[in-house]
Amino acid sequence: MTPKRKRLWLVVGSVAVLGVAASLVLTALSDNIVFFYSPTQMAEKQIPPDRRFRMGGLVEAGSVKKSADSQETRFRVTDTNRTVDVVYRGLLPDLFREGQGVVAEGTLGPDGVFVAREVLAKHDENYMPPEVAKALKEAGQWKDGKK
Amino acid sequence: MVAELGHFALILALAVALVQGTLPLLGASRGDIRLMDLGRTAALTQALLVIVAFGALTQAYVTSDFSVANVVANSHSAKPLLYKVSGVWGNHEGSMLLWALILALFGAAVALFGAGLPDTLRSRVLAIQALIGVGFLAFLLFTSNPFERVSPAPADGNGLNPLLQDPGLAFHPPLLYLGYVGFSVTYAFAIAALLEGRVDAAWARWVRPWTLAAWCFLTLGIALGSWWAYYILGWGGFWFWDPVENASLMPWLAGTALLHSAIVVEKRDALKSWTVLLAILAFSLSLLGTFLVRSGVLTSVHAFAQDPARGMYILGFLLFVTGGGLALYAWRAPQLQGGGLFQPVSREGALILNNLLLCTLAVTVLLGTLYPLFLDLLTGSKVSVGPPFFNATFVPICAPLFAALCVGPYLGWKRAELWPALQKLRVAFIVAVIAALVAATVIDSRATLAAVAFGFGVWLIAGSVGEFVQRLVRTGFKLPPRSSLGMTIAHAGMGVVVLGAVGTGAWHTELMQTMKPGERVAFHGFDVKLDRIESLNGPNYVAERATLAVSAGGKAYTVLQPERRLFTVQRRQVAETAIHTNFLRDLYATLGEGDAVGGWVIRLYYNPLAPWIWLGAALCALGGFVSLSDRRLRVGAPSRRPLAQPAE
């Protein structure tokens, strides 16, 4: 086989594989992207009820309540401008605490309560999820002095 | 005093690295042997100095010297010794020092074991290594000095992040870094080869052991990290497609591709410029991984609080290393003329397909990881790309890779016939189909895709082992060379990983139950009884421990004791899972919070084949090490062979 033919084969093969991969990536991206909204944005946007998204802010102090069997937790997330009720069934991450930043993924229920499927854990208590930091900044409540 | 000693050693190391990064390059271009020899001495000196610096920081940690800011922030006198030592790299500054240490050690290893390399190549490799070292040492000294003092010294430190106080994670960063930094040697070899304008079989034989060693360590590092996430996060999963995990997976994929394409350069003198490009990319992806982890630009379950200025530095360094490497590549690579011709159906062709698919996988992971960043920069909207994306892209591309993986070893170099190769795989194919059918009918009739994936795992094992047995029979039971033995082990190990991933990912069962002491629950054929909850005191934590008596068929089977630990210094709770394994499945329990009426949330998982994930990964690394012990691959061994003719 001549080098030219070989190269042609290579190019055809690569283009085919990359084409398949690109189409996989594009369909997967359009279906599986999860947007992040702050409580203020959630109030502004009309979010369809089945759409999975992430929301986050600070866990409002004094808002965390456990159900009788202690498997379900209700709490409020705030960006200091607006507040959203959240319900989560499952074990909360070790760093979940009142007054701390939190990111939850799930859907918005018909009653306006956010049904979280996942609450994200962090390694580090100083860590503020970038989305939450931005949301708080937009609500005008962020102190830059805090690292 | 010791901290200052470490600081000075670090400054000296930077000065030595500057010398090592310039003069030997000059010597190589002028043919001055004295300047070239300087590289070796400098590499050894630099390594010694960084060892001193690292030793100084370790000393500060072990003796709990709270006049050093880094120790105050990350250590505590009540911490067990193991975590005092691992605390050295359990923080940003220390982990960067560990990176610099491993880099210097790799440089010293090249200087020591590279006696057989041509003088110009060796001095260029050492100089490139040193320039990378300059980047990291300057980063340490100017942005993240681990030896900074605090005055007055506080009485005690803040303690290490409790999640990191774990034997699995104590050794995860060193192994991962051995992998990341190992690719710097390959990168240095690639840049040196571009400067020389020559890539030949001998070059590939010199590069391959370094690549292989880095790859083995990276494999072990990733496996250890995933094992840690499995038992500490208490979610029963082993891989979360988290940006930080992806950051280590990308260099692994590129490194795996590099490992295979270097074989083609060595055996057939083809694919040269592609291999050089891969070497540049593998190290760039390692640096990108460091940037993603250290800068905190991405939301991750593993994210640590970070300082953006440091991220900018690493980003700039990344651009320099990648951009410089690629520019040099664009300029010099056309001189690297490929040698051997081959048919599409041949060993070369199979290895190209391997490279194509592995690189596509790496690109997919890269896109999924960086897409949120791009979208944020372009439109300002915050998104996240999670497991569904990767399951929809990564997993399908694995299918052709795994399908072709068993065929490759049967194909001869240059040209081969596909049909005879496939016929030899008949048995493996039948075994795999039967396994998939059994999985689809017996284990879980709903999870069709899982059954197919299970079939693929069995196919990998049966195909690799089958090829090995057929080769034994053909050669009259003479053991094949170690490099080929290593290949069989690593390929079969991959199959074991797939089986474990399918078992844990698709066939697991979980149950969350609120229980009071004395209550029982039926779970997956077991009877689980909560015996008691008790409090106990650890060295630096207090804990609540549940005792779960597990019985099967009326007989006591095992006792699981998951804990919730409250680390007193940080006031932080960490769940400690309890796992009972029989190497075919894990029985996994975590303890949640208690409620007001004396009930406790208990979460139980039944994870079939879970231990196989790490067993398989260990097999992959073992295969790499076996292959590394092959005489033909020993570093410096090719020196006694005459150089192949220049490529030009």
PDB file of N, CA and C in Angstrom, chain B residues 273-361:
ATOM      1  N   SER B 273       6.126  10.988  14.591  1.00  0.00           N
ATOM      2  CA  SER B 273       5.746  12.327  15.019  1.00  0.00           C
ATOM      3  C   SER B 273       4.478  12.263  15.866  1.00  0.00           C
ATOM      4  N   TRP B 274       3.638  11.285  15.582  1.00  0.00           N
ATOM      5  CA  TRP B 274       2.432  11.111  16.401  1.00  0.00           C
ATOM      6  C   TRP B 274       2.810  10.789  17.847  1.00  0.00           C
ATOM      7  N   THR B 275       3.809   9.914  18.012  1.00  0.00           N
ATOM      8  CA  THR B 275       4.235   9.537  19.359  1.00  0.00           C
ATOM      9  C   THR B 275       4.805  10.735  20.112  1.00  0.00           C
ATOM     10  N   VAL B 276       5.592  11.542  19.394  1.00  0.00           N
ATOM     11  CA  VAL B 276       6.144  12.733  20.029  1.00  0.00           C
ATOM     12  C   VAL B 276       5.019  13.665  20.476  1.00  0.00           C
ATOM     13  N   LEU B 277       4.019  13.808  19.602  1.00  0.00           N
ATOM     14  CA  LEU B 277       2.871  14.665  19.934  1.00  0.00           C
ATOM     15  C   LEU B 277       2.150  14.139  21.173  1.00  0.00           C
ATOM     16  N   LEU B 278       1.951  12.818  21.217  1.00  0.00           N
ATOM     17  CA  LEU B 278       1.273  12.219  22.372  1.00  0.00           C
ATOM     18  C   LEU B 278       2.054  12.470  23.654  1.00  0.00           C
ATOM     19  N   ALA B 279       3.379  12.379  23.553  1.00  0.00           N
ATOM     20  CA  ALA B 279       4.208  12.602  24.741  1.00  0.00           C
ATOM     21  C   ALA B 279       4.012  14.023  25.259  1.00  0.00           C
ATOM     22  N   ILE B 280       3.930  14.977  24.324  1.00  0.00           N
ATOM     23  CA  ILE B 280       3.698  16.369  24.740  1.00  0.00           C
ATOM     24  C   ILE B 280       2.322  16.492  25.380  1.00  0.00           C
ATOM     25  N   LEU B 281       1.327  15.858  24.743  1.00  0.00           N
ATOM     26  CA  LEU B 281      -0.045  15.996  25.240  1.00  0.00           C
ATOM     27  C   LEU B 281      -0.239  15.313  26.596  1.00  0.00           C
ATOM     28  N   ALA B 282       0.403  14.146  26.779  1.00  0.00           N
ATOM     29  CA  ALA B 282       0.205  13.422  28.042  1.00  0.00           C
ATOM     30  C   ALA B 282       0.661  14.284  29.217  1.00  0.00           C
ATOM     31  N   PHE B 283       1.808  14.924  29.062  1.00  0.00           N
ATOM     32  CA  PHE B 283       2.278  15.752  30.175  1.00  0.00           C
ATOM     33  C   PHE B 283       1.439  17.019  30.302  1.00  0.00           C
ATOM     34  N   SER B 284       1.012  17.581  29.166  1.00  0.00           N
ATOM     35  CA  SER B 284       0.155  18.760  29.239  1.00  0.00           C
ATOM     36  C   SER B 284      -1.128  18.444  29.997  1.00  0.00           C
ATOM     37  N   LEU B 285      -1.673  17.260  29.754  1.00  0.00           N
ATOM     38  CA  LEU B 285      -2.902  16.884  30.458  1.00  0.00           C
ATOM     39  C   LEU B 285      -2.628  16.682  31.951  1.00  0.00           C
ATOM     40  N   SER B 286      -1.418  16.197  32.280  1.00  0.00           N
ATOM     41  CA  SER B 286      -1.065  16.088  33.697  1.00  0.00           C
ATOM     42  C   SER B 286      -1.056  17.467  34.347  1.00  0.00           C
ATOM     43  N   LEU B 287      -0.463  18.430  33.621  1.00  0.00           N
ATOM     44  CA  LEU B 287      -0.424  19.796  34.162  1.00  0.00           C
ATOM     45  C   LEU B 287      -1.829  20.379  34.251  1.00  0.00           C
ATOM     46  N   LEU B 288      -2.643  20.096  33.230  1.00  0.00           N
ATOM     47  CA  LEU B 288      -4.021  20.591  33.241  1.00  0.00           C
ATOM     48  C   LEU B 288      -4.751  20.046  34.457  1.00  0.00           C
ATOM     49  N   GLY B 289      -4.492  18.757  34.750  1.00  0.00           N
ATOM     50  CA  GLY B 289      -5.103  18.153  35.918  1.00  0.00           C
ATOM     51  C   GLY B 289      -4.724  18.906  37.184  1.00  0.00           C
ATOM     52  N   THR B 290      -3.438  19.211  37.293  1.00  0.00           N
ATOM     53  CA  THR B 290      -2.974  19.956  38.463  1.00  0.00           C
ATOM     54  C   THR B 290      -3.652  21.310  38.532  1.00  0.00           C
ATOM     55  N   PHE B 291      -3.756  21.962  37.379  1.00  0.00           N
ATOM     56  CA  PHE B 291      -4.388  23.280  37.338  1.00  0.00           C
ATOM     57  C   PHE B 291      -5.840  23.192  37.804  1.00  0.00           C
ATOM     58  N   LEU B 292      -6.574  22.189  37.278  1.00  0.00           N
ATOM     59  CA  LEU B 292      -7.993  22.078  37.632  1.00  0.00           C
ATOM     60  C   LEU B 292      -8.147  21.839  39.131  1.00  0.00           C
ATOM     61  N   VAL B 293      -7.285  20.982  39.686  1.00  0.00           N
ATOM     62  CA  VAL B 293      -7.421  20.656  41.099  1.00  0.00           C
ATOM     63  C   VAL B 293      -6.994  21.835  41.972  1.00  0.00           C
ATOM     64  N   ARG B 294      -5.887  22.469  41.563  1.00  0.00           N
ATOM     65  CA  ARG B 294      -5.294  23.487  42.421  1.00  0.00           C
ATOM     66  C   ARG B 294      -5.961  24.849  42.311  1.00  0.00           C
ATOM     67  N   SER B 295      -6.635  25.133  41.193  1.00  0.00           N
ATOM     68  CA  SER B 295      -7.172  26.475  41.025  1.00  0.00           C
ATOM     69  C   SER B 295      -8.600  26.566  41.528  1.00  0.00           C
ATOM     70  N   GLY B 296      -9.278  25.424  41.630  1.00  0.00           N
ATOM     71  CA  GLY B 296     -10.661  25.460  42.082  1.00  0.00           C
ATOM     72  C   GLY B 296     -11.597  26.150  41.115  1.00  0.00           C
ATOM     73  N   VAL B 297     -11.277  26.127  39.787  1.00  0.00           N
ATOM     74  CA  VAL B 297     -12.171  26.796  38.850  1.00  0.00           C
ATOM     75  C   VAL B 297     -13.443  26.006  38.621  1.00  0.00           C
ATOM     76  N   LEU B 298     -13.401  24.719  38.943  1.00  0.00           N
ATOM     77  CA  LEU B 298     -14.570  23.901  38.673  1.00  0.00           C
ATOM     78  C   LEU B 298     -15.227  23.454  39.967  1.00  0.00           C
ATOM     79  N   THR B 299     -16.531  23.334  39.938  1.00  0.00           N
ATOM     80  CA  THR B 299     -17.221  22.813  41.104  1.00  0.00           C
ATOM     81  C   THR B 299     -17.009  21.316  41.152  1.00  0.00           C
ATOM     82  N   SER B 300     -16.553  20.854  42.260  1.00  0.00           N
ATOM     83  CA  SER B 300     -16.225  19.443  42.345  1.00  0.00           C
ATOM     84  C   SER B 300     -16.541  18.974  43.745  1.00  0.00           C
ATOM     85  N   VAL B 301     -16.883  17.710  43.877  1.00  0.00           N
ATOM     86  CA  VAL B 301     -17.091  17.204  45.229  1.00  0.00           C
ATOM     87  C   VAL B 301     -15.781  17.201  45.995  1.00  0.00           C
ATOM     88  N   HIS B 302     -14.670  17.267  45.251  1.00  0.00           N
ATOM     89  CA  HIS B 302     -13.376  17.198  45.913  1.00  0.00           C
ATOM     90  C   HIS B 302     -12.710  18.563  46.052  1.00  0.00           C
ATOM     91  N   ALA B 303     -13.411  19.631  45.647  1.00  0.00           N
ATOM     92  CA  ALA B 303     -12.717  20.915  45.545  1.00  0.00           C
ATOM     93  C   ALA B 303     -12.208  21.401  46.889  1.00  0.00           C
ATOM     94  N   PHE B 304     -11.037  21.984  46.861  1.00  0.00           N
ATOM     95  CA  PHE B 304     -10.452  22.577  48.048  1.00  0.00           C
ATOM     96  C   PHE B 304     -10.472  24.092  47.874  1.00  0.00           C
ATOM     97  N   ALA B 305     -10.532  24.812  48.965  1.00  0.00           N
ATOM     98  CA  ALA B 305     -10.494  26.264  48.873  1.00  0.00           C
ATOM     99  C   ALA B 305      -9.165  26.660  48.258  1.00  0.00           C
ATOM    100  N   GLN B 306      -9.188  27.476  47.252  1.00  0.00           N
ATOM    101  CA  GLN B 306      -7.942  27.837  46.602  1.00  0.00           C
ATOM    102  C   GLN B 306      -7.876  29.290  46.242  1.00  0.00           C
ATOM    103  N   ASP B 307      -6.674  29.665  45.899  1.00  0.00           N
ATOM    104  CA  ASP B 307      -6.360  31.040  45.632  1.00  0.00           C
ATOM    105  C   ASP B 307      -6.222  31.194  44.117  1.00  0.00           C
ATOM    106  N   PRO B 308      -7.010  32.083  43.481  1.00  0.00           N
ATOM    107  CA  PRO B 308      -6.981  32.168  42.024  1.00  0.00           C
ATOM    108  C   PRO B 308      -5.625  32.577  41.457  1.00  0.00           C
ATOM    109  N   ALA B 309      -4.825  33.335  42.202  1.00  0.00           N
ATOM    110  CA  ALA B 309      -3.534  33.768  41.672  1.00  0.00           C
ATOM    111  C   ALA B 309      -2.658  32.564  41.360  1.00  0.00           C
ATOM    112  N   ARG B 310      -2.735  31.569  42.223  1.00  0.00           N
ATOM    113  CA  ARG B 310      -1.955  30.362  41.984  1.00  0.00           C
ATOM    114  C   ARG B 310      -2.458  29.648  40.745  1.00  0.00           C
ATOM    115  N   GLY B 311      -3.768  29.638  40.596  1.00  0.00           N
ATOM    116  CA  GLY B 311      -4.341  29.020  39.406  1.00  0.00           C
ATOM    117  C   GLY B 311      -3.830  29.697  38.152  1.00  0.00           C
ATOM    118  N   MET B 312      -3.759  31.031  38.181  1.00  0.00           N
ATOM    119  CA  MET B 312      -3.279  31.768  37.017  1.00  0.00           C
ATOM    120  C   MET B 312      -1.837  31.402  36.705  1.00  0.00           C
ATOM    121  N   TYR B 313      -1.025  31.236  37.744  1.00  0.00           N
ATOM    122  CA  TYR B 313       0.372  30.866  37.515  1.00  0.00           C
ATOM    123  C   TYR B 313       0.453  29.507  36.810  1.00  0.00           C
ATOM    124  N   ILE B 314      -0.294  28.532  37.368  1.00  0.00           N
ATOM    125  CA  ILE B 314      -0.231  27.195  36.763  1.00  0.00           C
ATOM    126  C   ILE B 314      -0.781  27.250  35.339  1.00  0.00           C
ATOM    127  N   LEU B 315      -1.818  28.060  35.130  1.00  0.00           N
ATOM    128  CA  LEU B 315      -2.387  28.176  33.787  1.00  0.00           C
ATOM    129  C   LEU B 315      -1.343  28.736  32.829  1.00  0.00           C
ATOM    130  N   GLY B 316      -0.622  29.783  33.290  1.00  0.00           N
ATOM    131  CA  GLY B 316       0.420  30.364  32.447  1.00  0.00           C
ATOM    132  C   GLY B 316       1.516  29.347  32.151  1.00  0.00           C
ATOM    133  N   PHE B 317       1.904  28.592  33.168  1.00  0.00           N
ATOM    134  CA  PHE B 317       2.936  27.579  33.002  1.00  0.00           C
ATOM    135  C   PHE B 317       2.463  26.501  32.028  1.00  0.00           C
ATOM    136  N   LEU B 318       1.185  26.139  32.177  1.00  0.00           N
ATOM    137  CA  LEU B 318       0.589  25.130  31.292  1.00  0.00           C
ATOM    138  C   LEU B 318       0.638  25.594  29.846  1.00  0.00           C
ATOM    139  N   LEU B 319       0.285  26.877  29.636  1.00  0.00           N
ATOM    140  CA  LEU B 319       0.305  27.425  28.278  1.00  0.00           C
ATOM    141  C   LEU B 319       1.728  27.400  27.723  1.00  0.00           C
ATOM    142  N   PHE B 320       2.692  27.729  28.582  1.00  0.00           N
ATOM    143  CA  PHE B 320       4.089  27.744  28.154  1.00  0.00           C
ATOM    144  C   PHE B 320       4.541  26.334  27.754  1.00  0.00           C
ATOM    145  N   VAL B 321       4.261  25.365  28.625  1.00  0.00           N
ATOM    146  CA  VAL B 321       4.718  24.000  28.365  1.00  0.00           C
ATOM    147  C   VAL B 321       4.024  23.424  27.136  1.00  0.00           C
ATOM    148  N   THR B 322       2.693  23.568  27.090  1.00  0.00           N
ATOM    149  CA  THR B 322       1.951  23.001  25.972  1.00  0.00           C
ATOM    150  C   THR B 322       2.217  23.791  24.698  1.00  0.00           C
ATOM    151  N   GLY B 323       2.078  25.114  24.801  1.00  0.00           N
ATOM    152  CA  GLY B 323       2.258  25.957  23.620  1.00  0.00           C
ATOM    153  C   GLY B 323       3.669  25.856  23.082  1.00  0.00           C
ATOM    154  N   GLY B 324       4.661  25.927  23.985  1.00  0.00           N
ATOM    155  CA  GLY B 324       6.051  25.812  23.555  1.00  0.00           C
ATOM    156  C   GLY B 324       6.307  24.460  22.900  1.00  0.00           C
ATOM    157  N   GLY B 325       5.817  23.418  23.555  1.00  0.00           N
ATOM    158  CA  GLY B 325       6.011  22.071  23.022  1.00  0.00           C
ATOM    159  C   GLY B 325       5.377  21.924  21.652  1.00  0.00           C
ATOM    160  N   LEU B 326       4.146  22.417  21.513  1.00  0.00           N
ATOM    161  CA  LEU B 326       3.434  22.262  20.243  1.00  0.00           C
ATOM    162  C   LEU B 326       4.075  23.113  19.150  1.00  0.00           C
ATOM    163  N   ALA B 327       4.555  24.314  19.526  1.00  0.00           N
ATOM    164  CA  ALA B 327       5.196  25.172  18.523  1.00  0.00           C
ATOM    165  C   ALA B 327       6.467  24.500  17.999  1.00  0.00           C
ATOM    166  N   LEU B 328       7.249  23.971  18.939  1.00  0.00           N
ATOM    167  CA  LEU B 328       8.460  23.263  18.531  1.00  0.00           C
ATOM    168  C   LEU B 328       8.097  22.064  17.664  1.00  0.00           C
ATOM    169  N   TYR B 329       7.008  21.422  18.036  1.00  0.00           N
ATOM    170  CA  TYR B 329       6.543  20.263  17.279  1.00  0.00           C
ATOM    171  C   TYR B 329       6.189  20.664  15.850  1.00  0.00           C
ATOM    172  N   ALA B 330       5.428  21.769  15.729  1.00  0.00           N
ATOM    173  CA  ALA B 330       5.009  22.217  14.406  1.00  0.00           C
ATOM    174  C   ALA B 330       6.225  22.557  13.549  1.00  0.00           C
ATOM    175  N   TRP B 331       7.251  23.072  14.196  1.00  0.00           N
ATOM    176  CA  TRP B 331       8.439  23.500  13.466  1.00  0.00           C
ATOM    177  C   TRP B 331       9.297  22.302  13.049  1.00  0.00           C
ATOM    178  N   ARG B 332       9.514  21.366  13.983  1.00  0.00           N
ATOM    179  CA  ARG B 332      10.485  20.308  13.741  1.00  0.00           C
ATOM    180  C   ARG B 332       9.891  18.976  13.307  1.00  0.00           C
ATOM    181  N   ALA B 333       8.617  18.725  13.622  1.00  0.00           N
ATOM    182  CA  ALA B 333       8.074  17.390  13.354  1.00  0.00           C
ATOM    183  C   ALA B 333       8.133  16.989  11.890  1.00  0.00           C
ATOM    184  N   PRO B 334       7.953  17.912  10.922  1.00  0.00           N
ATOM    185  CA  PRO B 334       8.005  17.476   9.518  1.00  0.00           C
ATOM    186  C   PRO B 334       9.326  16.794   9.164  1.00  0.00           C
ATOM    187  N   GLN B 335      10.368  17.042   9.960  1.00  0.00           N
ATOM    188  CA  GLN B 335      11.641  16.377   9.684  1.00  0.00           C
ATOM    189  C   GLN B 335      11.631  14.914  10.080  1.00  0.00           C
ATOM    190  N   LEU B 336      10.674  14.536  10.913  1.00  0.00           N
ATOM    191  CA  LEU B 336      10.649  13.163  11.372  1.00  0.00           C
ATOM    192  C   LEU B 336       9.909  12.318  10.342  1.00  0.00           C
ATOM    193  N   GLN B 337      10.646  11.723   9.425  1.00  0.00           N
ATOM    194  CA  GLN B 337       9.990  10.922   8.400  1.00  0.00           C
ATOM    195  C   GLN B 337       9.709   9.521   8.911  1.00  0.00           C
ATOM    196  N   GLY B 338       8.486   9.084   8.705  1.00  0.00           N
ATOM    197  CA  GLY B 338       8.106   7.748   9.132  1.00  0.00           C
ATOM    198  C   GLY B 338       8.782   6.712   8.255  1.00  0.00           C
ATOM    199  N   GLY B 339       9.049   5.560   8.829  1.00  0.00           N
ATOM    200  CA  GLY B 339       9.706   4.502   8.077  1.00  0.00           C
ATOM    201  C   GLY B 339       8.719   3.488   7.548  1.00  0.00           C
ATOM    202  N   GLY B 340       8.464   2.453   8.355  1.00  0.00           N
ATOM    203  CA  GLY B 340       7.782   1.254   7.895  1.00  0.00           C
ATOM    204  C   GLY B 340       6.393   1.486   7.315  1.00  0.00           C
ATOM    205  N   LEU B 341       6.143   0.852   6.171  1.00  0.00           N
ATOM    206  CA  LEU B 341       4.797   0.893   5.600  1.00  0.00           C
ATOM    207  C   LEU B 341       4.018  -0.294   6.134  1.00  0.00           C
ATOM    208  N   PHE B 342       2.696  -0.143   6.160  1.00  0.00           N
ATOM    209  CA  PHE B 342       1.904  -1.277   6.630  1.00  0.00           C
ATOM    210  C   PHE B 342       0.487  -1.191   6.090  1.00  0.00           C
ATOM    211  N   GLN B 343      -0.172  -2.333   6.118  1.00  0.00           N
ATOM    212  CA  GLN B 343      -1.568  -2.426   5.710  1.00  0.00           C
ATOM    213  C   GLN B 343      -2.462  -1.984   6.870  1.00  0.00           C
ATOM    214  N   PRO B 344      -3.701  -1.569   6.550  1.00  0.00           N
ATOM    215  CA  PRO B 344      -4.610  -1.215   7.658  1.00  0.00           C
ATOM    216  C   PRO B 344      -4.832  -2.394   8.605  1.00  0.00           C
ATOM    217  N   VAL B 345      -4.948  -3.611   8.039  1.00  0.00           N
ATOM    218  CA  VAL B 345      -5.111  -4.770   8.915  1.00  0.00           C
ATOM    219  C   VAL B 345      -3.721  -5.294   9.245  1.00  0.00           C
ATOM    220  N   SER B 346      -3.218  -4.908  10.411  1.00  0.00           N
ATOM    221  CA  SER B 346      -1.885  -5.320  10.842  1.00  0.00           C
ATOM    222  C   SER B 346      -1.764  -4.902  12.290  1.00  0.00           C
ATOM    223  N   ARG B 347      -0.690  -5.308  12.943  1.00  0.00           N
ATOM    224  CA  ARG B 347      -0.490  -4.901  14.324  1.00  0.00           C
ATOM    225  C   ARG B 347      -0.430  -3.371  14.421  1.00  0.00           C
ATOM    226  N   GLU B 348       0.274  -2.760  13.448  1.00  0.00           N
ATOM    227  CA  GLU B 348       0.353  -1.298  13.451  1.00  0.00           C
ATOM    228  C   GLU B 348      -1.043  -0.687  13.353  1.00  0.00           C
ATOM    229  N   GLY B 349      -1.833  -1.256  12.430  1.00  0.00           N
ATOM    230  CA  GLY B 349      -3.184  -0.733  12.226  1.00  0.00           C
ATOM    231  C   GLY B 349      -4.000  -0.838  13.502  1.00  0.00           C
ATOM    232  N   ALA B 350      -3.868  -2.001  14.191  1.00  0.00           N
ATOM    233  CA  ALA B 350      -4.621  -2.203  15.429  1.00  0.00           C
ATOM    234  C   ALA B 350      -4.191  -1.179  16.484  1.00  0.00           C
ATOM    235  N   LEU B 351      -2.876  -0.914  16.542  1.00  0.00           N
ATOM    236  CA  LEU B 351      -2.395   0.036  17.548  1.00  0.00           C
ATOM    237  C   LEU B 351      -2.828   1.455  17.207  1.00  0.00           C
ATOM    238  N   ILE B 352      -2.951   1.753  15.899  1.00  0.00           N
ATOM    239  CA  ILE B 352      -3.460   3.073  15.514  1.00  0.00           C
ATOM    240  C   ILE B 352      -4.913   3.215  15.954  1.00  0.00           C
ATOM    241  N   LEU B 353      -5.679   2.132  15.730  1.00  0.00           N
ATOM    242  CA  LEU B 353      -7.089   2.164  16.150  1.00  0.00           C
ATOM    243  C   LEU B 353      -7.157   2.377  17.659  1.00  0.00           C
ATOM    244  N   ASN B 354      -6.315   1.688  18.401  1.00  0.00           N
ATOM    245  CA  ASN B 354      -6.237   1.855  19.857  1.00  0.00           C
ATOM    246  C   ASN B 354      -5.981   3.322  20.199  1.00  0.00           C
ATOM    247  N   ASN B 355      -4.999   3.922  19.517  1.00  0.00           N
ATOM    248  CA  ASN B 355      -4.647   5.317  19.790  1.00  0.00           C
ATOM    249  C   ASN B 355      -5.793   6.254  19.466  1.00  0.00           C
ATOM    250  N   LEU B 356      -6.422   5.980  18.320  1.00  0.00           N
ATOM    251  CA  LEU B 356      -7.522   6.825  17.873  1.00  0.00           C
ATOM    252  C   LEU B 356      -8.642   6.812  18.916  1.00  0.00           C
ATOM    253  N   LEU B 357      -8.985   5.595  19.387  1.00  0.00           N
ATOM    254  CA  LEU B 357     -10.100   5.487  20.325  1.00  0.00           C
ATOM    255  C   LEU B 357      -9.733   6.056  21.689  1.00  0.00           C
ATOM    256  N   LEU B 358      -8.516   5.766  22.150  1.00  0.00           N
ATOM    257  CA  LEU B 358      -8.112   6.295  23.456  1.00  0.00           C
ATOM    258  C   LEU B 358      -8.080   7.822  23.438  1.00  0.00           C
ATOM    259  N   CYS B 359      -7.590   8.378  22.322  1.00  0.00           N
ATOM    260  CA  CYS B 359      -7.536   9.837  22.254  1.00  0.00           C
ATOM    261  C   CYS B 359      -8.938  10.424  22.180  1.00  0.00           C
ATOM    262  N   THR B 360      -9.832   9.740  21.443  1.00  0.00           N
ATOM    263  CA  THR B 360     -11.211  10.211  21.402  1.00  0.00           C
ATOM    264  C   THR B 360     -11.808  10.204  22.804  1.00  0.00           C
ATOM    265  N   LEU B 361     -11.518   9.157  23.559  1.00  0.00           N
ATOM    266  CA  LEU B 361     -12.008   9.087  24.940  1.00  0.00           C
ATOM    267  C   LEU B 361     -11.477  10.273  25.742  1.00  0.00           C
TER     268      LEU B 361
END
